[in-house]
Amino acid sequence: MTMPEHPVAIAAIDAPPRVKPSNYPQPFASRMAGRRKQPLGDLFGLANFGVNLTRLAPGAMSALRHAHTKQDEFVYVLEGHPTLRTDEGGTRLAPGMCAGFKAGTGNAHHLVNETQQDVVYLEIGDRTAGDSASYPDDDLEMVFVAAGERKIQHKDGRPY
Amino acid sequence: MTMPEHPVAIAAIDAPPRVKPSNYPQPFASRMAGRRKQPLGDLFGLANFGVNLTRLAPGAMSALRHAHTKQDEFVYVLEGHPTLRTDEGGTRLAPGMCAGFKAGTGNAHHLVNETQQDVVYLEIGDRTAGDSASYPDDDLEMVFVAAGERKIQHKDGRPY
């Protein structure tokens, strides 16, 4: 008997955590402490977009505040009250609330857990080729190199 | 003062329902009674994938059982216990469970609400070009025509 390549369905909470907690160089990687991502879409072999179940402990953040050039993103809050920070400022979210981040607008976003309770949300991002990302609050940028390859560097182009 | 083009965030339940309840021809459109879709991603101008908050009354289904050639799909159950039907058979889901449907496998899927309580879930599908869809249980197929245009026809090619 052969096992199927992918499960039919799973309880999201049972998905394995992402092996590499952060793709940022230091000191930014350390700022992702308290963030746990469980990739869901990958478990089913999805290639066109990723879905993560992400948990933020008190004080944790979803990512550095950033904007993508090609890839859309979307979040749906399942538990807790994250603060969404964009160019418009901060907006406190609640379970059942959602937000979308259209590629190419330059409006940078992230979620920060400023409460004493965990925050849990679904995040979806597509994998359109040629994407890069800007980080208005930090000295880094992510630039497209080639299909499937991006690099993170200082804003003046020096490597980390 | 100009209003921003898109909201910063919304309560998903407040999103307007999709204007056209079903894209199927009759008699299939009538089989979608009891299904309500609230597009979420479109509200934020997302183009690369769609996200819907979808509610199934008792007896309703998500779609005809189908498989996409290019577009991945993903569902996350928020409320209730839909039955996921695939080539493997039926699997009863629960809140917090998820499933992904990889494009190109030919394994057709849909959700059916066989309970007496409403089912609510998030559904995500990307918009990769050139997609078509097959429907193993019904006499229709969706074929790619041109960018942004697909048509639904009988399996022998006759139009509906």
XYZ file of N, CA, C and O in Angstrom, chain A:
640
model
N 0.848 -1.201 0.000
C 0.000 0.000 0.000
C 0.879 1.245 0.000
O 1.815 1.355 0.771
N 0.575 2.175 -0.891
C 1.334 3.424 -0.914
C 0.542 4.509 -0.194
O -0.685 4.559 -0.280
N 1.249 5.352 0.521
C 0.589 6.463 1.193
C 0.356 7.570 0.175
O 1.178 7.795 -0.711
N -0.764 8.298 0.302
C -0.945 9.443 -0.587
C 0.136 10.492 -0.325
O 0.665 10.600 0.775
N 0.443 11.256 -1.366
C 1.528 12.237 -1.262
C 1.192 13.349 -0.268
O 2.060 13.851 0.430
N -0.072 13.703 -0.226
C -0.502 14.801 0.646
C -1.722 14.347 1.454
O -2.491 13.512 1.004
N -1.932 14.933 2.654
C -3.131 14.579 3.425
C -4.375 15.115 2.736
O -4.297 16.049 1.933
N -5.528 14.550 3.055
C -6.787 15.096 2.545
C -7.120 16.393 3.274
O -7.516 17.381 2.664
N -6.943 16.390 4.580
C -7.221 17.575 5.406
C -6.472 17.407 6.715
O -6.129 16.288 7.099
N -6.220 18.508 7.385
C -5.567 18.446 8.695
C -6.162 19.500 9.617
O -6.750 20.488 9.155
N -5.987 19.303 10.917
C -6.218 20.385 11.879
C -5.007 21.308 11.780
O -3.859 20.863 11.946
N -5.250 22.575 11.489
C -4.132 23.497 11.235
C -3.152 23.530 12.400
O -1.934 23.616 12.209
N -3.659 23.439 13.603
C -2.812 23.534 14.793
C -1.802 22.376 14.858
O -0.778 22.480 15.547
N -2.074 21.304 14.138
C -1.169 20.145 14.131
C -0.082 20.245 13.063
O 0.772 19.355 12.967
N -0.096 21.277 12.244
C 0.912 21.406 11.188
C 2.289 21.655 11.799
O 2.402 22.377 12.794
N 3.334 21.091 11.229
C 4.679 21.335 11.769
C 5.075 22.803 11.626
O 4.712 23.458 10.647
N 5.807 23.332 12.609
C 6.287 24.715 12.479
C 7.313 24.832 11.361
O 7.958 23.846 10.985
N 7.459 26.034 10.825
C 8.466 26.288 9.795
C 9.847 26.013 10.368
O 10.145 26.401 11.505
N 10.677 25.348 9.600
C 11.985 24.913 10.102
C 12.858 26.119 10.427
O 13.479 26.186 11.494
N 12.929 27.080 9.512
C 13.760 28.266 9.738
C 12.870 29.381 10.277
O 12.005 29.889 9.555
N 13.054 29.771 11.547
C 12.108 30.738 12.127
C 12.077 32.072 11.397
O 11.039 32.705 11.310
N 13.224 32.536 10.869
C 13.250 33.824 10.168
C 14.255 33.780 9.032
O 15.318 33.169 9.141
N 13.928 34.456 7.939
C 14.854 34.583 6.814
C 15.679 35.867 6.888
O 16.529 36.111 6.038
N 15.430 36.705 7.895
C 16.166 37.960 8.015
C 17.585 37.705 8.514
O 17.831 36.786 9.288
N 18.518 38.585 8.138
C 19.830 38.570 8.791
C 19.708 39.200 10.186
O 18.717 39.859 10.490
N 20.728 38.986 10.999
C 20.772 39.711 12.267
C 21.095 41.181 12.008
O 21.778 41.466 11.043
N 20.623 42.095 12.820
C 19.899 41.865 14.084
C 18.402 41.673 13.918
O 17.692 41.537 14.906
N 17.933 41.628 12.660
C 16.480 41.596 12.443
C 15.858 40.251 12.817
O 14.737 40.201 13.310
N 16.599 39.171 12.595
C 16.053 37.847 12.908
C 15.653 37.755 14.381
O 14.600 37.188 14.714
N 16.470 38.347 15.252
C 16.167 38.276 16.691
C 14.877 39.011 17.037
O 14.211 38.686 18.028
N 14.538 39.992 16.233
C 13.299 40.742 16.499
C 12.054 39.917 16.170
O 10.930 40.343 16.465
N 12.250 38.748 15.532
C 11.114 37.867 15.222
C 10.863 36.851 16.340
O 10.023 35.960 16.198
N 11.565 36.993 17.460
C 11.312 36.101 18.603
C 9.848 36.212 19.008
O 9.254 37.297 18.948
N 9.254 35.093 19.379
C 7.856 35.098 19.797
C 6.887 34.931 18.645
O 5.672 34.923 18.845
N 7.415 34.765 17.445
C 6.576 34.527 16.269
C 6.728 33.069 15.848
O 7.843 32.580 15.684
N 5.615 32.370 15.685
C 5.669 30.975 15.210
C 4.801 30.827 13.974
O 3.612 31.151 13.997
N 5.401 30.330 12.881
C 4.672 30.123 11.634
C 4.512 28.628 11.378
O 5.482 27.875 11.434
N 3.292 28.209 11.069
C 3.033 26.832 10.656
C 2.542 26.855 9.207
O 1.398 27.255 8.948
N 3.396 26.483 8.281
C 2.964 26.491 6.869
C 1.852 25.462 6.639
O 1.986 24.303 7.052
N 0.798 25.898 6.002
C -0.346 25.017 5.739
C -0.451 24.646 4.262
O -0.637 23.483 3.919
N -0.334 25.624 3.399
C -0.484 25.340 1.970
C 0.548 24.356 1.453
O 0.236 23.470 0.649
N 1.766 24.506 1.936
C 2.850 23.630 1.476
C 2.555 22.160 1.766
O 2.995 21.268 1.028
N 1.821 21.909 2.859
C 1.522 20.513 3.228
C 0.701 19.801 2.169
O 0.694 18.580 2.093
N -0.024 20.603 1.389
C -0.889 20.033 0.361
C -0.257 20.172 -1.029
O -0.913 19.915 -2.034
N 0.992 20.622 -1.047
C 1.693 20.746 -2.326
C 1.351 21.992 -3.111
O 1.709 22.107 -4.286
N 0.694 22.959 -2.476
C 0.330 24.178 -3.216
C 1.596 24.944 -3.591
O 2.512 25.095 -2.778
N 1.616 25.455 -4.805
C 2.803 26.141 -5.313
C 2.553 27.617 -5.586
O 3.480 28.419 -5.516
N 1.321 27.995 -5.880
C 1.055 29.357 -6.350
C 0.925 30.383 -5.232
O 1.096 31.572 -5.460
N 0.588 29.905 -4.045
C 0.525 30.804 -2.893
C 0.836 30.007 -1.635
O 0.723 28.785 -1.614
N 1.243 30.737 -0.602
C 1.502 30.129 0.693
C 0.439 30.562 1.687
O -0.097 31.661 1.588
N 0.114 29.662 2.610
C -0.791 29.974 3.715
C -0.082 29.547 4.991
O 0.381 28.401 5.084
N 0.019 30.445 5.940
C 0.594 30.107 7.240
C -0.420 30.356 8.334
O -1.184 31.330 8.273
N -0.403 29.482 9.342
C -1.048 29.780 10.619
C 0.047 30.373 11.495
O 1.047 29.700 11.772
N -0.108 31.620 11.888
C 0.971 32.309 12.594
C 0.494 32.786 13.962
O -0.615 33.320 14.093
N 1.328 32.547 14.961
C 1.028 32.927 16.346
C 2.058 33.940 16.803
O 3.264 33.743 16.605
N 1.572 35.038 17.387
C 2.446 36.069 17.941
C 2.261 36.115 19.450
O 1.156 36.416 19.941
N 3.320 35.841 20.188
C 3.281 36.025 21.639
C 3.201 37.522 21.942
O 3.459 38.353 21.061
N 2.849 37.892 23.165
C 2.845 39.320 23.515
C 4.181 39.971 23.158
O 5.250 39.438 23.478
N 4.128 41.081 22.461
C 5.335 41.797 22.057
C 5.900 41.392 20.717
O 6.776 42.087 20.181
N 5.434 40.294 20.155
C 5.994 39.809 18.884
C 5.374 40.533 17.690
O 4.322 41.168 17.797
N 6.033 40.421 16.557
C 5.537 41.038 15.329
C 5.525 40.027 14.182
O 6.235 39.026 14.210
N 4.705 40.313 13.173
C 4.540 39.404 12.034
C 5.763 39.391 11.139
O 6.097 38.380 10.512
N 6.424 40.540 11.030
C 7.536 40.754 10.099
C 8.014 42.181 10.346
O 7.350 42.941 11.055
N 9.122 42.553 9.789
C 9.447 43.968 9.713
C 8.393 44.630 8.816
O 7.865 44.001 7.896
N 8.125 45.897 9.061
C 7.121 46.572 8.225
C 7.664 46.663 6.805
O 8.804 47.108 6.597
N 6.885 46.190 5.843
C 7.397 46.011 4.486
C 6.292 46.154 3.448
O 5.107 46.049 3.765
N 6.703 46.346 2.206
C 5.781 46.406 1.065
C 6.372 45.599 -0.077
O 7.563 45.706 -0.372
N 5.534 44.776 -0.716
C 5.970 43.962 -1.861
C 5.653 44.664 -3.178
O 4.664 45.393 -3.280
N 6.479 44.392 -4.177
C 6.234 44.986 -5.495
C 5.300 44.154 -6.368
O 4.596 44.694 -7.219
N 5.297 42.824 -6.175
C 4.531 41.943 -7.068
C 3.550 41.029 -6.342
O 2.610 40.526 -6.968
N 3.823 40.763 -5.091
C 3.055 39.727 -4.387
C 2.013 40.353 -3.456
O 2.339 41.149 -2.584
N 0.765 39.954 -3.648
C -0.310 40.372 -2.758
C -0.243 39.581 -1.448
O 0.214 38.426 -1.430
N -0.724 40.179 -0.389
C -0.813 39.492 0.894
C -2.174 39.753 1.534
O -2.812 40.776 1.270
N -2.568 38.837 2.425
C -3.873 38.924 3.089
C -3.744 38.284 4.455
O -3.075 37.254 4.594
N -4.380 38.875 5.453
C -4.409 38.265 6.786
C -5.849 38.216 7.307
O -6.675 39.098 7.003
N -6.130 37.168 8.078
C -7.433 36.982 8.723
C -7.160 36.621 10.171
O -6.483 35.627 10.448
N -7.679 37.419 11.096
C -7.394 37.221 12.523
C -8.312 36.151 13.111
O -9.546 36.248 12.998
N -7.698 35.151 13.732
C -8.459 34.073 14.382
C -8.593 34.298 15.884
O -9.628 33.985 16.474
N -7.536 34.799 16.522
C -7.548 35.007 17.972
C -6.749 36.268 18.300
O -5.722 36.531 17.671
N -7.198 36.984 19.321
C -6.423 38.105 19.835
C -6.612 39.382 19.044
O -7.467 39.470 18.153
N -5.813 40.379 19.392
C -6.015 41.748 18.903
C -4.702 42.363 18.434
O -4.121 43.202 19.140
N -4.221 41.958 17.274
C -2.983 42.554 16.755
C -3.219 43.994 16.304
O -4.328 44.366 15.918
N -2.161 44.766 16.342
C -2.201 46.116 15.771
C -1.594 46.062 14.376
O -0.452 45.626 14.199
N -2.375 46.480 13.401
C -1.900 46.567 12.024
C -1.273 47.932 11.829
O -1.933 48.956 12.048
N -0.007 47.958 11.474
C 0.672 49.229 11.229
C 0.924 49.390 9.732
O 1.537 48.537 9.097
N 0.417 50.474 9.191
C 0.625 50.819 7.777
C 1.036 52.285 7.721
O 1.190 52.931 8.758
N 1.141 52.796 6.503
C 1.470 54.222 6.378
C 0.385 55.097 7.000
O 0.645 56.263 7.349
N -0.837 54.553 7.153
C -1.927 55.320 7.760
C -1.799 55.377 9.279
O -2.556 56.089 9.947
N -0.922 54.552 9.886
C -0.807 54.502 11.338
C -1.195 53.134 11.855
O -1.060 52.142 11.138
N -1.688 53.081 13.100
C -2.018 51.808 13.736
C -3.513 51.589 13.813
O -4.274 52.523 14.059
N -3.946 50.347 13.582
C -5.352 49.961 13.675
C -5.423 48.674 14.479
O -4.811 47.673 14.095
N -6.145 48.702 15.594
C -6.264 47.490 16.404
C -7.305 46.565 15.764
O -8.437 46.996 15.528
N -6.920 45.329 15.485
C -7.817 44.350 14.865
C -8.405 43.419 15.922
O -7.986 43.437 17.084
N -9.359 42.621 15.511
C -10.057 41.689 16.407
C -10.356 40.402 15.639
O -10.300 40.389 14.405
N -10.669 39.327 16.332
C -11.010 38.082 15.634
C -12.132 38.311 14.614
O -13.097 39.027 14.898
N -11.961 37.731 13.435
C -12.936 37.905 12.367
C -12.631 39.084 11.467
O -13.309 39.285 10.467
N -11.604 39.860 11.820
C -11.220 40.970 10.944
C -10.139 40.517 9.962
O -9.391 39.570 10.215
N -10.083 41.205 8.846
C -9.114 40.851 7.817
C -8.579 42.111 7.157
O -9.167 43.194 7.274
N -7.442 41.951 6.497
C -6.833 43.064 5.767
C -6.052 42.490 4.591
O -5.525 41.375 4.663
N -6.002 43.260 3.526
C -5.260 42.841 2.339
C -4.239 43.896 1.976
O -4.470 45.096 2.198
N -3.129 43.443 1.412
C -2.010 44.324 1.097
C -1.646 44.131 -0.366
O -0.943 43.190 -0.740
N -2.169 45.019 -1.164
C -2.013 44.949 -2.612
C -0.561 45.239 -2.982
O 0.031 46.212 -2.487
N -0.018 44.445 -3.860
C 1.352 44.649 -4.316
C 1.475 45.967 -5.065
O 0.536 46.419 -5.731
N 2.660 46.579 -4.926
C 2.983 47.712 -5.779
C 2.509 49.061 -5.289
O 2.798 50.078 -5.932
N 1.812 49.100 -4.170
C 1.338 50.398 -3.680
C 2.429 51.139 -2.926
O 2.337 52.356 -2.740
N 3.411 50.394 -2.398
C 4.438 51.012 -1.573
C 4.028 51.237 -0.126
O 4.836 51.672 0.690
N 2.770 50.942 0.193
C 2.273 51.106 1.567
C 2.727 49.898 2.383
O 2.248 48.786 2.192
N 3.664 50.123 3.302
C 4.255 49.025 4.067
C 3.367 48.655 5.252
O 2.667 49.517 5.803
N 3.411 47.397 5.645
C 2.515 46.892 6.685
C 3.221 45.852 7.546
O 4.156 45.184 7.097
N 2.758 45.715 8.747
C 3.014 44.534 9.566
C 2.031 44.517 10.726
O 1.280 45.483 10.933
N 1.991 43.386 11.428
C 1.152 43.228 12.615
C 2.060 43.184 13.837
O 3.107 42.535 13.811
N 1.647 43.848 14.885
C 2.395 43.840 16.143
C 1.423 43.459 17.248
O 0.293 43.961 17.293
N 1.851 42.561 18.114
C 1.004 42.185 19.250
C 1.374 43.045 20.456
O 2.324 42.770 21.169
N 0.575 44.082 20.669
C 0.821 45.010 21.775
C -0.017 44.649 22.995
O -0.138 45.447 23.928
N -0.626 43.460 22.982
C -1.479 43.030 24.099
C -0.754 41.989 24.947
O 0.381 41.607 24.654
N -1.434 41.528 25.976
C -0.867 40.503 26.857
C -1.356 39.108 26.498
O -1.029 38.139 27.178
N -2.169 38.995 25.427
C -2.652 37.690 24.986
C -2.048 37.347 23.625
O -1.750 38.252 22.826
N -1.902 36.064 23.357
C -1.417 35.648 22.044
C -2.360 36.119 20.942
O -3.569 36.260 21.152
N -1.777 36.301 19.790
C -2.515 36.608 18.568
C -2.311 35.433 17.605
O -1.197 34.919 17.483
N -3.382 34.991 16.958
C -3.285 33.920 15.962
C -4.000 34.390 14.706
O -5.122 34.907 14.786
N -3.361 34.219 13.564
C -3.986 34.659 12.320
C -3.531 33.775 11.168
O -2.516 33.072 11.258
N -4.301 33.818 10.110
C -3.908 33.185 8.844
C -3.287 34.257 7.968
O -3.820 35.370 7.869
N -2.171 33.934 7.326
C -1.570 34.867 6.374
C -1.421 34.151 5.039
O -1.016 32.995 4.987
N -1.773 34.850 3.988
C -1.707 34.299 2.637
C -0.876 35.236 1.784
O -1.053 36.458 1.844
N 0.043 34.692 1.033
C 0.816 35.489 0.094
C 1.066 34.691 -1.161
O 1.350 33.485 -1.097
N 0.947 35.351 -2.309
C 1.170 34.587 -3.544
C 2.655 34.600 -3.894
O 3.460 35.258 -3.233
N 3.008 33.832 -4.900
C 4.417 33.628 -5.240
C 4.741 34.119 -6.653
O 5.519 33.492 -7.375
N 4.127 35.220 -7.022
C 4.398 35.825 -8.320
C 5.900 36.102 -8.467
O 6.534 36.612 -7.550
N 6.434 35.768 -9.621
C 7.866 35.928 -9.870
C 8.261 37.402 -9.944
O 7.433 38.270 -10.227
N 9.527 37.659 -9.679
C 10.064 39.004 -9.865
C 9.787 39.949 -8.719
O 9.970 41.167 -8.845
N 9.374 39.403 -7.591
C 9.004 40.251 -6.448
C 10.221 40.802 -5.739
O 11.256 40.146 -5.618
N 10.103 42.008 -5.222
C 11.067 42.552 -4.277
C 10.272 43.226 -3.157
O 9.051 43.344 -3.242
N 10.981 43.629 -2.093
C 10.278 44.217 -0.947
C 11.098 45.343 -0.357
O 12.331 45.276 -0.312
N 10.384 46.373 0.090
C 11.024 47.521 0.736
C 10.607 47.581 2.203
O 9.526 47.109 2.575
N 11.495 48.164 3.022
C 11.331 48.208 4.483
C 11.581 49.647 4.937
O 12.728 50.019 5.191
N 10.527 50.468 5.036
C 10.764 51.897 5.280
C 11.389 52.198 6.638
O 12.030 53.242 6.779
N 11.214 51.301 7.614
C 11.670 51.607 8.976
C 13.040 51.019 9.295
O 13.569 51.266 10.386
N 13.610 50.218 8.402
C 14.831 49.475 8.712
C 15.789 49.512 7.524
O 15.360 49.669 6.382
N 17.069 49.337 7.837
C 18.085 49.404 6.778
C 18.250 48.054 6.091
O 19.255 47.363 6.242
N 17.216 47.664 5.359
C 17.358 46.491 4.497
C 16.354 46.585 3.356
O 15.369 47.339 3.412
N 16.630 45.820 2.337
C 15.715 45.679 1.215
C 15.880 44.276 0.663
O 16.947 43.668 0.774
N 14.804 43.743 0.094
C 14.866 42.418 -0.511
C 14.727 42.605 -2.010
O 13.741 43.191 -2.463
N 15.728 42.147 -2.749
C 15.735 42.391 -4.191
C 15.650 41.075 -4.950
O 16.190 40.046 -4.532
N 14.970 41.128 -6.076
C 14.835 39.968 -6.953
C 16.166 39.698 -7.653
O 16.793 40.623 -8.169
N 16.600 38.456 -7.641
C 17.849 38.071 -8.298
C 17.560 37.244 -9.542
O 18.010 37.555 -10.641
N 16.823 36.173 -9.354
C 16.461 35.279 -10.452
C 15.280 34.443 -9.968
O 14.909 34.521 -8.792
N 14.701 33.664 -10.867
C 13.538 32.862 -10.497
C 13.825 32.076 -9.213
O 14.791 31.325 -9.146
N 12.999 32.292 -8.210
C 13.151 31.574 -6.951
C 14.267 32.079 -6.067
O 14.548 31.492 -5.027
N 14.913 33.159 -6.459
C 16.039 33.659 -5.673
C 15.904 35.157 -5.424
O 15.834 35.955 -6.350
N 15.908 35.530 -4.150
C 15.919 36.929 -3.754
C 17.010 37.094 -2.704
O 17.356 36.145 -2.016
N 17.566 38.298 -2.615
C 18.560 38.520 -1.570
C 18.197 39.745 -0.747
O 17.567 40.687 -1.241
N 18.604 39.692 0.511
C 18.367 40.792 1.438
C 19.683 41.530 1.629
O 20.728 40.914 1.869
N 19.647 42.827 1.461
C 20.866 43.631 1.540
C 20.572 44.958 2.244
O 19.435 45.312 2.484
N 21.659 45.681 2.577
C 21.496 47.048 3.066
C 20.892 47.909 1.960
O 20.972 47.580 0.775
N 20.320 49.051 2.346
C 19.702 49.922 1.349
C 20.711 50.507 0.374
O 20.365 50.928 -0.726
N 21.991 50.539 0.771
C 23.018 51.025 -0.150
C 23.611 49.880 -0.984
O 24.577 50.073 -1.715
N 23.008 48.689 -0.875
C 23.426 47.559 -1.714
C 24.456 46.645 -1.080
O 24.747 45.574 -1.634
N 25.029 47.033 0.061
C 26.005 46.152 0.707
C 25.303 44.898 1.208
O 24.180 44.976 1.702
N 25.964 43.765 1.091
C 25.351 42.524 1.577
C 25.343 42.455 3.108
O 26.180 43.105 3.759
N 24.434 41.686 3.647
C 24.497 41.377 5.086
C 25.420 40.189 5.293
O 25.574 39.354 4.422
